[in-house]
mmCIF file of C-alpha atoms in Angstrom:
data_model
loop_
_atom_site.group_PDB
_atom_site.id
_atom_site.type_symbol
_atom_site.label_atom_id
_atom_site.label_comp_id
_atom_site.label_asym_id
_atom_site.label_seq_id
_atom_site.Cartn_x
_atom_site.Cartn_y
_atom_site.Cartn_z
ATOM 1 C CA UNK N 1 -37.925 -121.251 133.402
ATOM 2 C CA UNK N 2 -35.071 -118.924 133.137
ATOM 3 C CA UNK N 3 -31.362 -119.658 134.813
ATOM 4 C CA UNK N 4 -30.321 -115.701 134.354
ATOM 5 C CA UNK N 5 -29.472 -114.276 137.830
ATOM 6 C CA UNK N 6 -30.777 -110.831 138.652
ATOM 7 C CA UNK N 7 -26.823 -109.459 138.326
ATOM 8 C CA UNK N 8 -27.207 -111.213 135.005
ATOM 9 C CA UNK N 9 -30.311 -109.611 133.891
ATOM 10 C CA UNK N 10 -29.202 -105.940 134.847
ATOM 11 C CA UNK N 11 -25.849 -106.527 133.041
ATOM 12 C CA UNK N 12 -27.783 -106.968 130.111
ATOM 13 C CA UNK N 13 -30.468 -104.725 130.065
ATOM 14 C CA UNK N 14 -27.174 -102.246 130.220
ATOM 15 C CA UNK N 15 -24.737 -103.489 127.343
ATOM 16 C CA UNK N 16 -27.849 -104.264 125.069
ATOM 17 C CA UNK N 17 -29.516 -100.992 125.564
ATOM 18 C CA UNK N 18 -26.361 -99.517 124.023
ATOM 19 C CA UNK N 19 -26.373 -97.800 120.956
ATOM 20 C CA UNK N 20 -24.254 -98.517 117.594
ATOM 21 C CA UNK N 21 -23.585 -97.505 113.721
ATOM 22 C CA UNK N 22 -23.423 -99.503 110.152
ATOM 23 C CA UNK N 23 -22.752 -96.846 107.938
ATOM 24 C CA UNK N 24 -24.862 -94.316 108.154
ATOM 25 C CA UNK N 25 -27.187 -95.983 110.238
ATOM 26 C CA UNK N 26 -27.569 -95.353 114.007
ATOM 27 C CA UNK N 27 -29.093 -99.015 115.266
ATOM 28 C CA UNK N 28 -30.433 -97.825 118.956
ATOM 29 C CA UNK N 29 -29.356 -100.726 120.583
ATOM 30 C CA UNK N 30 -27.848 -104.189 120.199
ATOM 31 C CA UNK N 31 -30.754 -106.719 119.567
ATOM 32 C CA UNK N 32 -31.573 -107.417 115.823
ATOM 33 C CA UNK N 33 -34.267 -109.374 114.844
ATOM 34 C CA UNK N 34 -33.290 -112.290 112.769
ATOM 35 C CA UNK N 35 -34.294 -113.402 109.312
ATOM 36 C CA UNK N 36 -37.569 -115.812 109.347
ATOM 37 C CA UNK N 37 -39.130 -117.189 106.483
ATOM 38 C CA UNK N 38 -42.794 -117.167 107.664
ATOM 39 C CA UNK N 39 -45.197 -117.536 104.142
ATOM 40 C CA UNK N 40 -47.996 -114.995 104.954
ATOM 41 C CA UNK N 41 -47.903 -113.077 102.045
ATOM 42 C CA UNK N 42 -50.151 -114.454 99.626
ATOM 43 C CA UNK N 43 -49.227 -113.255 95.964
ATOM 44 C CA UNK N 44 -46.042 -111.702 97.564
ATOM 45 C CA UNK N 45 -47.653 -108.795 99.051
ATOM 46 C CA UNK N 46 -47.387 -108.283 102.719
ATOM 47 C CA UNK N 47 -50.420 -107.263 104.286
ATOM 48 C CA UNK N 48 -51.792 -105.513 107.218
ATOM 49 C CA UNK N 49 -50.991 -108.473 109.270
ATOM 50 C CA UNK N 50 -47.446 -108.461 108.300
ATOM 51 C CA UNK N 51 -47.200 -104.600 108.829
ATOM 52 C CA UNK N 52 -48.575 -105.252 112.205
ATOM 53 C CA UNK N 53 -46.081 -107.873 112.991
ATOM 54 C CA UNK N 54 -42.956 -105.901 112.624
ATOM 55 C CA UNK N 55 -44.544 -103.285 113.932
ATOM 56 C CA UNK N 56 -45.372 -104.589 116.918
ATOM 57 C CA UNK N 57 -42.000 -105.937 117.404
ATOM 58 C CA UNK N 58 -40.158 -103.042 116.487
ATOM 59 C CA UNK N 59 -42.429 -101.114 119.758
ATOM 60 C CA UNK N 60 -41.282 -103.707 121.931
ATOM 61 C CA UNK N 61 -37.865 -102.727 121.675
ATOM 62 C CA UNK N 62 -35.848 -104.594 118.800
ATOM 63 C CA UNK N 63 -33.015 -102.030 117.444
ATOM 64 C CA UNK N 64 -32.783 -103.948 113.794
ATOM 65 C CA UNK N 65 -35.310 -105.621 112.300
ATOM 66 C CA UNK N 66 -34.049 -108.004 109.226
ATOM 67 C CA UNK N 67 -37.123 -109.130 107.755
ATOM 68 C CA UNK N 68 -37.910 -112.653 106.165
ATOM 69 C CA UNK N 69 -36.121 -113.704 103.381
ATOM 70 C CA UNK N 70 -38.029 -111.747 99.662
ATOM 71 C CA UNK N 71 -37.389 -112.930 96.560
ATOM 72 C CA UNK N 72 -35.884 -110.468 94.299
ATOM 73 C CA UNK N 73 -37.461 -109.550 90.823
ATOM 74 C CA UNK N 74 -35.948 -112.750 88.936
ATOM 75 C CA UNK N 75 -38.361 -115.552 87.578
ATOM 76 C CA UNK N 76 -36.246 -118.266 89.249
ATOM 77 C CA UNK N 77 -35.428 -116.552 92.464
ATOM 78 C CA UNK N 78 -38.654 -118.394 94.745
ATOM 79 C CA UNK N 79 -40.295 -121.747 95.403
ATOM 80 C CA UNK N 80 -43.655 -120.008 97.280
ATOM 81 C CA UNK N 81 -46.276 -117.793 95.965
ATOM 82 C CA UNK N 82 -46.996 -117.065 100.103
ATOM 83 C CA UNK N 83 -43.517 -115.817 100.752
ATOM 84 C CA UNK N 84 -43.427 -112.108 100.105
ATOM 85 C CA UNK N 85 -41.551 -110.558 96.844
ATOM 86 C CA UNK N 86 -39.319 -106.995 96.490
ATOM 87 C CA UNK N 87 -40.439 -106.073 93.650
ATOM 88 C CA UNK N 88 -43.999 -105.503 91.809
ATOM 89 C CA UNK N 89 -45.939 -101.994 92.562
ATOM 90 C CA UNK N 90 -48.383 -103.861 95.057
ATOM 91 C CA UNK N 91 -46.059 -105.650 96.977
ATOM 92 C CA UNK N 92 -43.109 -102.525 97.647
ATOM 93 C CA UNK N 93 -46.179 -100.347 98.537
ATOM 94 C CA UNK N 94 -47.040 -103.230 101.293
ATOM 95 C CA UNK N 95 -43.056 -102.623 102.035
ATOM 96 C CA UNK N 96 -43.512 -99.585 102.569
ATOM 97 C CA UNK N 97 -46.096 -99.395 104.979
ATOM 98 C CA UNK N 98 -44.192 -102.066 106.774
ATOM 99 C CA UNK N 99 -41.209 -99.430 107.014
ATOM 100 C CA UNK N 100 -43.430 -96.821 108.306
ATOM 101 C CA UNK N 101 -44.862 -99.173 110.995
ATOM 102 C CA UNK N 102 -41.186 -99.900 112.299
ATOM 103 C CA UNK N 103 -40.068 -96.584 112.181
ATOM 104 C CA UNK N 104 -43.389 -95.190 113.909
ATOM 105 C CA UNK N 105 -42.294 -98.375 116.917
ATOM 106 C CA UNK N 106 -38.602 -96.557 117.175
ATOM 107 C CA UNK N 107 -36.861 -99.603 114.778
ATOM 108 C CA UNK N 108 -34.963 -99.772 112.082
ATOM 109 C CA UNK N 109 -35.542 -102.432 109.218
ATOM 110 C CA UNK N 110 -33.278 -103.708 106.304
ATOM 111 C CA UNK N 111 -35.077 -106.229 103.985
ATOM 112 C CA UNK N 112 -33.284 -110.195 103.135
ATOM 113 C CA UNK N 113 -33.021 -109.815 98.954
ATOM 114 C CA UNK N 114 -33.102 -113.418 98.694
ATOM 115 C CA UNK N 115 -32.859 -115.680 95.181
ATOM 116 C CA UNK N 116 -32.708 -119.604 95.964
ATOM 117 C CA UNK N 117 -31.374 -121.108 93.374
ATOM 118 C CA UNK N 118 -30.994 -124.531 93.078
ATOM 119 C CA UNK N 119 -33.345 -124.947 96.211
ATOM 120 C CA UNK N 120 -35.996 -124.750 93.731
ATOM 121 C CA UNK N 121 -37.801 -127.557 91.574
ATOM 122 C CA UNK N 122 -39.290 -127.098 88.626
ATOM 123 C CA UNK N 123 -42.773 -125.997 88.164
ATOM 124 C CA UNK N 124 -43.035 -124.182 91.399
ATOM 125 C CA UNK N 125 -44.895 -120.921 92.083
ATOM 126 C CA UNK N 126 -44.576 -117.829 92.002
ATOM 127 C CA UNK N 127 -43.431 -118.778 88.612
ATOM 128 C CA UNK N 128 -44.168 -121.974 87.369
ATOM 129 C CA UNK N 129 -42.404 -121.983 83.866
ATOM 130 C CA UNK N 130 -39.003 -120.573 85.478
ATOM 131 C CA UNK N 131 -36.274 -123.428 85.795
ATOM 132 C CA UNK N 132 -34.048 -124.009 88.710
ATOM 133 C CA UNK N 133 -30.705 -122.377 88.068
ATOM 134 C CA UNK N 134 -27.169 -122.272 89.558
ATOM 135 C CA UNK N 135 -24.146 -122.167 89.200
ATOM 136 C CA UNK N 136 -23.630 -125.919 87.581
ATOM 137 C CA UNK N 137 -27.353 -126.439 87.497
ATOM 138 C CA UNK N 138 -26.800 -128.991 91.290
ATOM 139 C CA UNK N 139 -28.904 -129.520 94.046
ATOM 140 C CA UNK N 140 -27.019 -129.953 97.442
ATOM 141 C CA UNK N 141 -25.940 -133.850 97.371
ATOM 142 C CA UNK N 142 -26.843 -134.073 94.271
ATOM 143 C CA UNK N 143 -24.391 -136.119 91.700
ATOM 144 C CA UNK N 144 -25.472 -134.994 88.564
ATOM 145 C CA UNK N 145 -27.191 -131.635 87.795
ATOM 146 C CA UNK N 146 -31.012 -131.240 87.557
ATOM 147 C CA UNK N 147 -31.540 -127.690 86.973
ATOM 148 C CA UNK N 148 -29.710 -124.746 84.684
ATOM 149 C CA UNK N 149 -25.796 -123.510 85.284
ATOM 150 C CA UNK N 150 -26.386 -119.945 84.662
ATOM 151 C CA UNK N 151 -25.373 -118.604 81.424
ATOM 152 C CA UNK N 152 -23.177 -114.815 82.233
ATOM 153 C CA UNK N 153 -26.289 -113.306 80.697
ATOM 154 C CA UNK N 154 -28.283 -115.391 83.685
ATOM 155 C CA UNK N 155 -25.836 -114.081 86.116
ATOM 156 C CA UNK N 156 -26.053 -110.432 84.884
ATOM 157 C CA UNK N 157 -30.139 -110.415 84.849
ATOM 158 C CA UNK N 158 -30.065 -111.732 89.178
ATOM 159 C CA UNK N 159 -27.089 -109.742 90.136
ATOM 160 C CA UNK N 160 -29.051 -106.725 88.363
ATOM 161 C CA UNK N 161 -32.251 -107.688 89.898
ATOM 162 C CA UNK N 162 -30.452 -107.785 93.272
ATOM 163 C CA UNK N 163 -29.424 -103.993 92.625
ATOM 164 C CA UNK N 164 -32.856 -103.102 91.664
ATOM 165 C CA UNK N 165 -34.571 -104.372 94.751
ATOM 166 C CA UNK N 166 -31.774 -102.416 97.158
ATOM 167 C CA UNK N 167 -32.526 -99.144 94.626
ATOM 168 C CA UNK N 168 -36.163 -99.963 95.536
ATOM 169 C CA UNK N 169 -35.789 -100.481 99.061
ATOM 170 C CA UNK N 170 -33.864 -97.648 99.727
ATOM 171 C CA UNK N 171 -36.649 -95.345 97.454
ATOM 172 C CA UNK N 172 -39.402 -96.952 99.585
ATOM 173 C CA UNK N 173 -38.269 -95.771 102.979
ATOM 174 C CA UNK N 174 -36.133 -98.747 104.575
ATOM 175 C CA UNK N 175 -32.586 -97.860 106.219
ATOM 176 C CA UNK N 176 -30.173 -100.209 104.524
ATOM 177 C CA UNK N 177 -30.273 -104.151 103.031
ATOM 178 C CA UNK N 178 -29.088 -107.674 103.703
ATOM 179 C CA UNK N 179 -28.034 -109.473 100.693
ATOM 180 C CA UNK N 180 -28.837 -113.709 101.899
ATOM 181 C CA UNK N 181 -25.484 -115.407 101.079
ATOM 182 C CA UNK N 182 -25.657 -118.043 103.132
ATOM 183 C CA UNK N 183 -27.224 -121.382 104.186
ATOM 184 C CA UNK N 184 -27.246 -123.380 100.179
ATOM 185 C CA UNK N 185 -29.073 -120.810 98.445
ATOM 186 C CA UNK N 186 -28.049 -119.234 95.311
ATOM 187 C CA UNK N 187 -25.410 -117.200 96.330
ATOM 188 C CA UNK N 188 -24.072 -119.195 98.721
ATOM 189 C CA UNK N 189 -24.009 -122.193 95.915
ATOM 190 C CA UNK N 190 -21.841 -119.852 94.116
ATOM 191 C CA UNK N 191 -19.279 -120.099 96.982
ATOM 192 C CA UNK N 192 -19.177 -123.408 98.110
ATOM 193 C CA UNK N 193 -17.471 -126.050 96.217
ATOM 194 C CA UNK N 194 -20.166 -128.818 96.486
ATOM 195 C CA UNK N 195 -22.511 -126.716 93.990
ATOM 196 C CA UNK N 196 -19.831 -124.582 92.078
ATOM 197 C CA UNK N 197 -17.801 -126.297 89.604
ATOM 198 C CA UNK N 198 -17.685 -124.151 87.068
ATOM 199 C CA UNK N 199 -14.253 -123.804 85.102
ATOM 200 C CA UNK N 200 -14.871 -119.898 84.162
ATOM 201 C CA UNK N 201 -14.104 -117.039 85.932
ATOM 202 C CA UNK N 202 -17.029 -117.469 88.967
ATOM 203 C CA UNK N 203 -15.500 -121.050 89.753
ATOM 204 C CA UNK N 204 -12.327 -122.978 90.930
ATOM 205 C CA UNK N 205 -10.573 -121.382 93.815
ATOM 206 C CA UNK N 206 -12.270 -119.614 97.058
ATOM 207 C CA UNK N 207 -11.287 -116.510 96.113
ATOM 208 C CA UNK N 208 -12.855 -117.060 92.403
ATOM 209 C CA UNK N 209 -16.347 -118.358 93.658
ATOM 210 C CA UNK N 210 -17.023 -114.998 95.659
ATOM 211 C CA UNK N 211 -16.995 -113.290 92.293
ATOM 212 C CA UNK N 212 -20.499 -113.515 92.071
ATOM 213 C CA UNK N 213 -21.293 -112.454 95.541
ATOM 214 C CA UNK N 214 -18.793 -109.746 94.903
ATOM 215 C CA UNK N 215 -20.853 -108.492 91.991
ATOM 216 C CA UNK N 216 -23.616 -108.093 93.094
ATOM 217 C CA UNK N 217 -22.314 -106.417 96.774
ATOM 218 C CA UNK N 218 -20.624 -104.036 93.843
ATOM 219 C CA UNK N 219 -23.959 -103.408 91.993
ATOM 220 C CA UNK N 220 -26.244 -103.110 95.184
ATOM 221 C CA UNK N 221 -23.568 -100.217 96.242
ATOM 222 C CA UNK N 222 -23.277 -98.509 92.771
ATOM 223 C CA UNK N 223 -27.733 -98.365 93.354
ATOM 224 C CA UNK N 224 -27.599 -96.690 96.897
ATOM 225 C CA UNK N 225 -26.322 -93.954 98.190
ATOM 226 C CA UNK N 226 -23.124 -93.981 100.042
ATOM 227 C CA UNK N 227 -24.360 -94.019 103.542
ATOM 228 C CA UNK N 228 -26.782 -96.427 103.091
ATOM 229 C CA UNK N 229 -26.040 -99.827 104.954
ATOM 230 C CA UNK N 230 -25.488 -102.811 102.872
ATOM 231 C CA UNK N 231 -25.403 -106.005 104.934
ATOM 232 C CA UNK N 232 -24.242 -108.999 104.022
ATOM 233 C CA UNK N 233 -24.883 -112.702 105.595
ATOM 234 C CA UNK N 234 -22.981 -115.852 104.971
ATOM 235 C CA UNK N 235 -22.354 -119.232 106.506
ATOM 236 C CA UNK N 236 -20.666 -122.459 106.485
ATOM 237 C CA UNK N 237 -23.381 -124.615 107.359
ATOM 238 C CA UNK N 238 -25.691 -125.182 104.243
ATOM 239 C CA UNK N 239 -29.707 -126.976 104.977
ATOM 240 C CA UNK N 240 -28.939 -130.721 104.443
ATOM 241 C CA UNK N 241 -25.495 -129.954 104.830
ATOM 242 C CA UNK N 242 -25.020 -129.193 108.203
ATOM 243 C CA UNK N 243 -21.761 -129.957 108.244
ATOM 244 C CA UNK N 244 -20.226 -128.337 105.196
ATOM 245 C CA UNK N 245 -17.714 -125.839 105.594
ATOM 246 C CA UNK N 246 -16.803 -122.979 103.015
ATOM 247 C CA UNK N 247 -13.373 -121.757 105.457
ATOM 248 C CA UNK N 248 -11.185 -124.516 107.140
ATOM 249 C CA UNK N 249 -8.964 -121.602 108.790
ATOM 250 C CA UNK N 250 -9.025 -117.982 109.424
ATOM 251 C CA UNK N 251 -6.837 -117.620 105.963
ATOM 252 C CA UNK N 252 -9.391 -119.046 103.691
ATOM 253 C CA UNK N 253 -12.185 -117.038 105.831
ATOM 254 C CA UNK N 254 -9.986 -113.879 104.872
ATOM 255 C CA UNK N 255 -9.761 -114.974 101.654
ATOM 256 C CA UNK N 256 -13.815 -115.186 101.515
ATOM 257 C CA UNK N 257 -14.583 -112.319 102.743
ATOM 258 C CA UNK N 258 -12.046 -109.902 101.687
ATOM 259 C CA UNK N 259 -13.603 -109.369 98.352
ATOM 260 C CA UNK N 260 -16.820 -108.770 99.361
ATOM 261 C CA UNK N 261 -15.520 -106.068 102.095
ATOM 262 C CA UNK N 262 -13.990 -104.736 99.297
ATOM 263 C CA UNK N 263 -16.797 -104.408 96.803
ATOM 264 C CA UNK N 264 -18.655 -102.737 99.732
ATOM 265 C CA UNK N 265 -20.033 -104.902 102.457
ATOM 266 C CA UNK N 266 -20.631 -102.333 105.147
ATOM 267 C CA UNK N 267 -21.217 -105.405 108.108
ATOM 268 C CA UNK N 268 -21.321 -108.902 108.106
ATOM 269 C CA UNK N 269 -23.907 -111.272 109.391
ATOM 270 C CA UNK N 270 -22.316 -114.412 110.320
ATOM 271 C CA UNK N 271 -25.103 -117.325 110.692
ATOM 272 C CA UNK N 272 -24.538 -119.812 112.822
ATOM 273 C CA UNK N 273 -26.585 -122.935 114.520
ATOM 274 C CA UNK N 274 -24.667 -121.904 118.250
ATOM 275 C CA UNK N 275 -23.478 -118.624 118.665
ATOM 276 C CA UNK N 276 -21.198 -120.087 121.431
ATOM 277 C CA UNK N 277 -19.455 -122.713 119.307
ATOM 278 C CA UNK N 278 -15.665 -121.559 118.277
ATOM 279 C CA UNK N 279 -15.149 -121.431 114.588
ATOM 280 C CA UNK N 280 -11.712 -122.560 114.369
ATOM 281 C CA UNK N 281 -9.659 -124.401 116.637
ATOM 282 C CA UNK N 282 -7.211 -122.522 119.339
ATOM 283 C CA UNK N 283 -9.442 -119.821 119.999
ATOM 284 C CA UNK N 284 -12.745 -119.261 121.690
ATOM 285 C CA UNK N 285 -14.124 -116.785 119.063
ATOM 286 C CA UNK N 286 -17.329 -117.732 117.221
ATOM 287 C CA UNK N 287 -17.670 -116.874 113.742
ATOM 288 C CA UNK N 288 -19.081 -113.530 114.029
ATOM 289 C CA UNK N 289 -15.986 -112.854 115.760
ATOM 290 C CA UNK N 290 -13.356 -114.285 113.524
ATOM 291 C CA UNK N 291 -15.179 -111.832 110.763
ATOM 292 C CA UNK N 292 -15.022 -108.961 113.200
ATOM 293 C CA UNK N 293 -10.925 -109.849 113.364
ATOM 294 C CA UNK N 294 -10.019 -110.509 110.051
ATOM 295 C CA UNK N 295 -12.406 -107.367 107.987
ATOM 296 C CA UNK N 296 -12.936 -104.808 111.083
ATOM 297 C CA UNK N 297 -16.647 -104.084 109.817
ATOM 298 C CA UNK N 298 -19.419 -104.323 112.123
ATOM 299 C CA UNK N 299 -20.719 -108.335 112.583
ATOM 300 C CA UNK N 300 -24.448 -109.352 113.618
ATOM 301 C CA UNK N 301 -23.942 -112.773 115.208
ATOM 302 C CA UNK N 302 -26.788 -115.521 115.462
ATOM 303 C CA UNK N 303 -28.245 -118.879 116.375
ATOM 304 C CA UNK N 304 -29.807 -119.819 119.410
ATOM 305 C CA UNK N 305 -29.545 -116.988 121.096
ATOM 306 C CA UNK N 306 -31.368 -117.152 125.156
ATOM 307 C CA UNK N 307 -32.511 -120.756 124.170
ATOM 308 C CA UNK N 308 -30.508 -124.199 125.899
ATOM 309 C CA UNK N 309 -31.319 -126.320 122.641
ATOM 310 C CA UNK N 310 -30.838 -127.331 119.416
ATOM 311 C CA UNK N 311 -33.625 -126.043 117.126
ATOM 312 C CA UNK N 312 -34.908 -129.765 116.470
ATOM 313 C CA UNK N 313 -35.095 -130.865 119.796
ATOM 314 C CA UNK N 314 -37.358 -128.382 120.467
ATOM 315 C CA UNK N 315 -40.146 -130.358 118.518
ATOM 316 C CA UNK N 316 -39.435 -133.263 120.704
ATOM 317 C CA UNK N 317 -39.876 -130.840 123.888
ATOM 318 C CA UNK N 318 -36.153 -131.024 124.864
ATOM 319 C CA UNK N 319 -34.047 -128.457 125.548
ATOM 320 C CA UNK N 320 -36.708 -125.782 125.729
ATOM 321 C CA UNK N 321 -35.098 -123.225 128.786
ATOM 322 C CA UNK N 322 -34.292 -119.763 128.191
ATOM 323 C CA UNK N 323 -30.933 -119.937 128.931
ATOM 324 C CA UNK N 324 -28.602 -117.441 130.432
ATOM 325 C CA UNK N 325 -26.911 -115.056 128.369
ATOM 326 C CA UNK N 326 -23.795 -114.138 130.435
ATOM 327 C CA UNK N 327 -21.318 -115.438 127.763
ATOM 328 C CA UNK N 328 -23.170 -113.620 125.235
ATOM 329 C CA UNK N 329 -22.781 -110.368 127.370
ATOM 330 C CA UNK N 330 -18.834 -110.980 127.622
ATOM 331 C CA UNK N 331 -18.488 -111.748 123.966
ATOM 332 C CA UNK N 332 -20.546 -108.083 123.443
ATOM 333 C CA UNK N 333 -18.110 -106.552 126.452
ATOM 334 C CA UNK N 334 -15.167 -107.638 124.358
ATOM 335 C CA UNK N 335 -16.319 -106.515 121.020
ATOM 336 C CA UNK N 336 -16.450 -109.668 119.606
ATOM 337 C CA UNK N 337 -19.094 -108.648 117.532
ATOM 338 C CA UNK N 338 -21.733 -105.479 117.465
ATOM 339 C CA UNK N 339 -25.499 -106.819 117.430
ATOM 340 C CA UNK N 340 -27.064 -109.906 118.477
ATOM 341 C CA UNK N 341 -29.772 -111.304 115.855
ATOM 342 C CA UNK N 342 -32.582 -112.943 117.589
ATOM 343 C CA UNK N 343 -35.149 -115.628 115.920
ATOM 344 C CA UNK N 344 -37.344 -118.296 117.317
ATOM 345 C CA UNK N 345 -37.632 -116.404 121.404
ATOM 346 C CA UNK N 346 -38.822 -112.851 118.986
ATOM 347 C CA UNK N 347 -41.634 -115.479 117.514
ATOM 348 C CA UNK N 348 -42.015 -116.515 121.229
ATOM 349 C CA UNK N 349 -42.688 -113.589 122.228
ATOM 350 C CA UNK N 350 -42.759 -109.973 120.403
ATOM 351 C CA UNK N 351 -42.042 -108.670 123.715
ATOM 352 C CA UNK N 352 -39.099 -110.393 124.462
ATOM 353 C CA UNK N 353 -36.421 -107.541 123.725
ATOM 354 C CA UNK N 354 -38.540 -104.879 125.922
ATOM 355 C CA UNK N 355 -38.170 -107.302 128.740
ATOM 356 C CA UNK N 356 -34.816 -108.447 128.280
ATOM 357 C CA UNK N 357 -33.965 -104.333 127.922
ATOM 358 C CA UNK N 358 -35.514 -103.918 130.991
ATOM 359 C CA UNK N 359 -34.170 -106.911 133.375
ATOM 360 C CA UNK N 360 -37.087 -108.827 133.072
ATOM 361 C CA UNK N 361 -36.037 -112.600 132.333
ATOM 362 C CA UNK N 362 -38.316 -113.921 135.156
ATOM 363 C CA UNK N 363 -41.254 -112.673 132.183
ATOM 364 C CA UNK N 364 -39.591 -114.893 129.491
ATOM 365 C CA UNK N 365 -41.163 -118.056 128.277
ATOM 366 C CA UNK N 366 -39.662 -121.171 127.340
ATOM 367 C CA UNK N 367 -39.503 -122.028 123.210
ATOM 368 C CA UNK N 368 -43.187 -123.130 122.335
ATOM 369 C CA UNK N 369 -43.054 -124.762 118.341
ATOM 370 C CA UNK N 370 -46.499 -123.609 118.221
ATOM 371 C CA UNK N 371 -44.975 -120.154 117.518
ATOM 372 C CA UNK N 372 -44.147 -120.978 114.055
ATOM 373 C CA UNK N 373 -47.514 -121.571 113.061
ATOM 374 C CA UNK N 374 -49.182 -118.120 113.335
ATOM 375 C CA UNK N 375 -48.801 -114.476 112.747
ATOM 376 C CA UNK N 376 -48.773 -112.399 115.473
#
């Protein structure tokens, strides 16, 4: 059941609709699909069925599609021989097609280049003899390290294999990239205190531990061409730490992401649990909209976007409504950020951006768990 009113649902079908630019890039309207780790790519190749997926979504309407997260061509960088790679001839030609599919629906597509880090144990696929390395070789909540603190010959293989996947992706027909730096994987260990204490030059203060994000935002732009869109996401919140917190204030956020602007972050993906949660205290904006403020690039924001509950309590069949999106529309009105990344309602329903384009919330279904279990 939907609580949008029909003034609601014409409001957005109007704001959304609207077009807008990262880089070079002409998005043709405001909905993005969000990131989604789905593991249907056995040996790291996407298949038909994952062609047909994006595909399908990108005819139904969605302006940016930002696939699943793929792990870039370092030993250590996955955990899953099902989630899909970006590199290795087989898998970039199943890229490719994907590309082709989205363009062909009227999309646009930017892959995650994704390396997890510490997330990883040892002896999992796709490479079972690779160790689990970090920045001090520690697991989130973890007292004393279990895995490798990257060597600088470590860091200058992943930010180099990082570079090579963009080069790749932007050879193979996709219109930009989103580097993953957030949510406790490894470049988002390289930020927060809790897995970075190194005493070199990529640890100790904030502004030190974006080095290594910074270097590879530098060597992913030195790769592409100068129009090409290079996207980069971050958060606070890290999985099993919901709570942590790399920015107290809008200073230290500056501090974060000033570097990385300046190495050549063309827009910002800010990932959040609620979009409609304020980031800092004394204002209303979120944290898509605090990075809007403080860099003046273009911001995707996220998290729960036309849902009523946490993602959790959806298991339990709480909190399951599609829920109305008026504040989201103001936030959009004011340019508190530029595009609106959507996750769990786009596995819902690959239809749900055509409809919400077109004023049809009475179509939309409530958040079914069962989603996450199939292709389609």
């Amino acid at each position: 059941m939907t609580a949008t009113s029909p003034d609601t649902a014409a409001r957005a079908a109007e704001i959304l609709s609207r077009p807008t630019a990262i880089n070079g890039l002409t998005v043709p309207n405001r909905i993005a699909m969000a990131p989604m780790t789905r593991m249907f790519s056995p040996g790291g190749v996407p298949g038909e069925d994952v062609v047909a997926y994006y595909g399908r979504r990108a005819a139904a309407g969605v302006g940016l599609i930002v696939t699943e997260g793929t792990y870039v061509g370092h030993p250590s960088a996955g955990q899953s021989d099902s989630v899909p790679r970006f590199h290795g001839e087989e898998q970039l030609a199943g890229w490719a097609k994907v590309a082709e599919a989205v363009h062909a629906g009227g999309g646009t597509i930017v892959p995650q280049l994704w390396h997890i880090g510490m997330v990883r144990s040892q002896g999992e696929p796709p490479f079972p003899e690779a160790p689990a390395v970090g920045p001090s070789g520690l697991r989130i909540g973890a007292a004393e390290p279990t895995g490798k603190a990257m060597t600088q010959q470590d860091i200058d293989a992943v930010v180099a294999a990082f570079a090579q996947a963009a080069a790749d992706a932007e050879r193979i027909g996709f219109d930009g990239v989103e580097i993953h730096g957030a949510h406790g994987y490894l470049v988002d260990q390289f930020l927060w205190a809790g897995t970075n204490r190194r005493t070199d030059a990529y640890g100790g203060d904030l502004v030190a531990r974006t080095r290594f994000a910074a270097e590879i935002v530098a060597a992913v732009r030195e790769r592409v061409s100068a129009a090409f869109p290079v996207i980069f996401r971050f958060s606070q919140w890290k999985m099993d730490a919901y709570d942590a917190r790399l920015a107290e204030t809008p200073e230290e956020l500056d501090a974060l992401l000033a570097p990385l602007a300046a190495a050549g972050v063309d827009a910002f993906h800010a990932s959040t649990r609620r979009y409609w949660r304020p980031e800092f205290d004394g204002s209303d904006l979120n944290l898509a909209g605090w990075t809007k403020k403080l860099t003046g690039k273009p911001v995707i924001t996220v998290g729960s976007v036309g849902l009523d509950g946490e993602f959790g309590k959806a298991f339990q069949g709480q909190g399951s409504a599609v829920a109305d999106l008026g504040d989201l529309l103001d936030r959009l009105e004011r340019e508190e950020f530029d595009l609106v990344a959507v996750g769990r309602a786009l596995l819902q329903d690959p239809e749900w951006a055509k409809k919400v384009l077109a004023g049809r919330f009475d179509e939309l279904a409530a958040f079914d768990p069962a989603a996450l279990k199939t292709l389609s």
